[in-house]
mmCIF file of C-alpha atoms in Angstrom:
data_model
loop_
_atom_site.group_PDB
_atom_site.id
_atom_site.type_symbol
_atom_site.label_atom_id
_atom_site.label_comp_id
_atom_site.label_asym_id
_atom_site.label_seq_id
_atom_site.Cartn_x
_atom_site.Cartn_y
_atom_site.Cartn_z
ATOM 1 C CA MET A 1494 118.495 39.240 102.714
ATOM 2 C CA VAL A 1495 122.128 39.931 103.427
ATOM 3 C CA TRP A 1496 125.103 37.808 102.447
ATOM 4 C CA LEU A 1497 128.180 37.802 104.653
ATOM 5 C CA THR A 1498 131.694 37.050 103.428
ATOM 6 C CA VAL A 1499 134.510 36.859 105.962
ATOM 7 C CA ILE A 1500 138.049 37.185 104.612
ATOM 8 C CA ASP A 1501 140.996 36.202 106.786
ATOM 9 C CA HIS A 1502 144.064 37.604 105.022
ATOM 10 C CA LEU A 1503 147.344 35.730 105.198
ATOM 11 C CA PRO A 1504 150.107 37.465 107.175
ATOM 12 C CA GLU A 1505 152.130 37.997 103.985
ATOM 13 C CA ALA A 1506 149.124 39.855 102.531
ATOM 14 C CA GLY A 1507 148.949 42.220 105.498
ATOM 15 C CA GLY A 1508 146.917 40.034 107.839
ATOM 16 C CA GLY A 1509 143.640 41.109 109.337
ATOM 17 C CA VAL A 1510 140.065 40.022 108.887
ATOM 18 C CA GLU A 1511 137.392 41.685 106.785
ATOM 19 C CA ALA A 1512 133.644 41.189 106.929
ATOM 20 C CA VAL A 1513 131.764 42.122 103.769
ATOM 21 C CA PHE A 1514 127.989 42.490 104.049
ATOM 22 C CA SER A 1515 126.226 42.337 100.661
ATOM 23 C CA PRO A 1516 122.529 43.261 100.703
ATOM 24 C CA CYS A 1517 119.738 42.370 98.350
ATOM 25 C CA ARG A 1518 118.939 45.486 96.380
ATOM 26 C CA ALA A 1519 115.957 46.715 98.363
ATOM 27 C CA CYS A 1520 115.770 49.318 101.135
ATOM 28 C CA VAL A 1521 115.361 46.730 103.894
ATOM 29 C CA GLY A 1522 118.389 44.723 102.699
ATOM 30 C CA VAL A 1523 120.628 47.775 102.379
ATOM 31 C CA VAL A 1524 119.712 49.122 105.820
ATOM 32 C CA LEU A 1525 120.073 45.686 107.422
ATOM 33 C CA ALA A 1526 123.522 45.191 105.839
ATOM 34 C CA THR A 1527 124.541 48.687 106.954
ATOM 35 C CA ALA A 1528 123.401 48.000 110.529
ATOM 36 C CA LEU A 1529 125.277 44.681 110.627
ATOM 37 C CA ALA A 1530 128.445 46.236 109.231
ATOM 38 C CA LEU A 1531 128.277 49.135 111.695
ATOM 39 C CA THR A 1532 127.713 46.738 114.588
ATOM 40 C CA ALA A 1533 130.620 44.499 113.551
ATOM 41 C CA ALA A 1534 132.917 47.514 113.213
ATOM 42 C CA GLU A 1535 131.836 48.939 116.563
ATOM 43 C CA LEU A 1536 132.221 45.636 118.444
ATOM 44 C CA THR A 1537 135.654 44.864 116.989
ATOM 45 C CA GLY A 1538 137.096 48.373 117.031
ATOM 46 C CA GLY A 1539 137.242 48.250 113.238
ATOM 47 C CA GLU A 1540 136.267 50.637 110.496
ATOM 48 C CA PHE A 1541 133.027 51.017 108.581
ATOM 49 C CA VAL A 1542 133.851 51.252 104.887
ATOM 50 C CA ASP A 1543 130.972 52.196 102.597
ATOM 51 C CA GLU A 1544 132.705 51.866 99.248
ATOM 52 C CA GLN A 1545 129.953 50.123 97.303
ATOM 53 C CA ILE A 1546 126.767 51.993 98.163
ATOM 54 C CA ARG A 1547 128.413 55.275 99.128
ATOM 55 C CA MET A 1548 125.678 56.875 101.179
ATOM 56 C CA LEU A 1549 127.980 59.698 102.277
ATOM 57 C CA ARG A 1550 130.767 60.868 99.989
ATOM 58 C CA PRO A 1551 133.243 60.745 101.656
ATOM 59 C CA GLY A 1552 131.832 59.104 104.718
ATOM 60 C CA PRO A 1553 133.357 58.692 108.164
ATOM 61 C CA THR A 1554 134.969 55.297 108.805
ATOM 62 C CA ASP A 1555 134.326 55.471 112.544
ATOM 63 C CA PRO A 1556 131.038 53.610 113.059
ATOM 64 C CA GLY A 1557 129.878 55.935 115.846
ATOM 65 C CA ARG A 1558 130.448 59.001 113.703
ATOM 66 C CA PHE A 1559 128.573 57.430 110.783
ATOM 67 C CA VAL A 1560 125.590 56.626 113.028
ATOM 68 C CA ALA A 1561 125.604 60.135 114.490
ATOM 69 C CA ALA A 1562 125.732 61.687 111.004
ATOM 70 C CA THR A 1563 122.882 59.590 109.600
ATOM 71 C CA ARG A 1564 120.516 58.919 112.524
ATOM 72 C CA LEU A 1565 116.868 59.802 111.982
ATOM 73 C CA ALA A 1566 114.239 60.169 114.675
ATOM 74 C CA PRO A 1567 111.710 57.389 114.108
ATOM 75 C CA PRO A 1568 108.120 58.517 113.774
ATOM 76 C CA PRO A 1569 105.797 56.422 115.933
ATOM 77 C CA ASP A 1570 103.810 55.060 112.980
ATOM 78 C CA ASP A 1571 106.682 53.726 110.806
ATOM 79 C CA ASP A 1572 106.769 50.045 110.093
ATOM 80 C CA PHE A 1573 110.239 48.565 109.623
ATOM 81 C CA ALA A 1574 110.252 48.538 105.811
ATOM 82 C CA LEU A 1575 108.948 52.106 105.601
ATOM 83 C CA GLY A 1576 111.551 53.225 108.147
ATOM 84 C CA CYS A 1577 114.300 51.611 106.062
ATOM 85 C CA GLU A 1578 113.105 53.423 102.963
ATOM 86 C CA ARG A 1579 112.888 56.728 104.848
ATOM 87 C CA TYR A 1580 116.450 56.232 106.142
ATOM 88 C CA LEU A 1581 117.889 55.697 102.653
ATOM 89 C CA ARG A 1582 115.975 58.579 101.089
ATOM 90 C CA GLN A 1583 118.008 61.021 103.203
ATOM 91 C CA PHE A 1584 121.030 60.377 100.951
ATOM 92 C CA PRO A 1585 120.755 62.455 97.760
ATOM 93 C CA ALA A 1586 123.696 60.628 96.170
ATOM 94 C CA LEU A 1587 121.594 57.440 95.990
ATOM 95 C CA ASN A 1588 119.107 59.208 93.696
ATOM 96 C CA GLY A 1589 116.146 57.148 94.938
ATOM 97 C CA TRP A 1590 118.003 53.829 94.794
ATOM 98 C CA PRO A 1591 117.037 51.167 95.620
ATOM 99 C CA ARG A 1592 113.597 51.531 94.098
ATOM 100 C CA ARG A 1593 112.021 48.614 95.969
ATOM 101 C CA ARG A 1594 111.202 48.954 99.662
ATOM 102 C CA SER A 1595 111.560 45.233 100.346
ATOM 103 C CA MET A 1596 111.719 41.890 98.597
ATOM 104 C CA ARG A 1597 108.139 41.082 99.691
#
């Protein structure tokens, strides 16, 4: 599961729109939220800001650069949940978090 909050800032507060993707705390949720945030940033010409999970410290804000820096080659036998876990385990700063592969 991923929750989406869209914030449309008033002009006097600097304007602009933010999309905040909050995942359930399992590998599938975190990877899904990351993919949605990267896609939204890429499609709108915006930035990808990873300030909560902090996979890369510091990480690139350009979504294409983040994808290039973190892309893994998928093995042919990975199911989706296992692939999500494998993706997150590449980040030593997460120290094995989240522990659960999925909410199932």
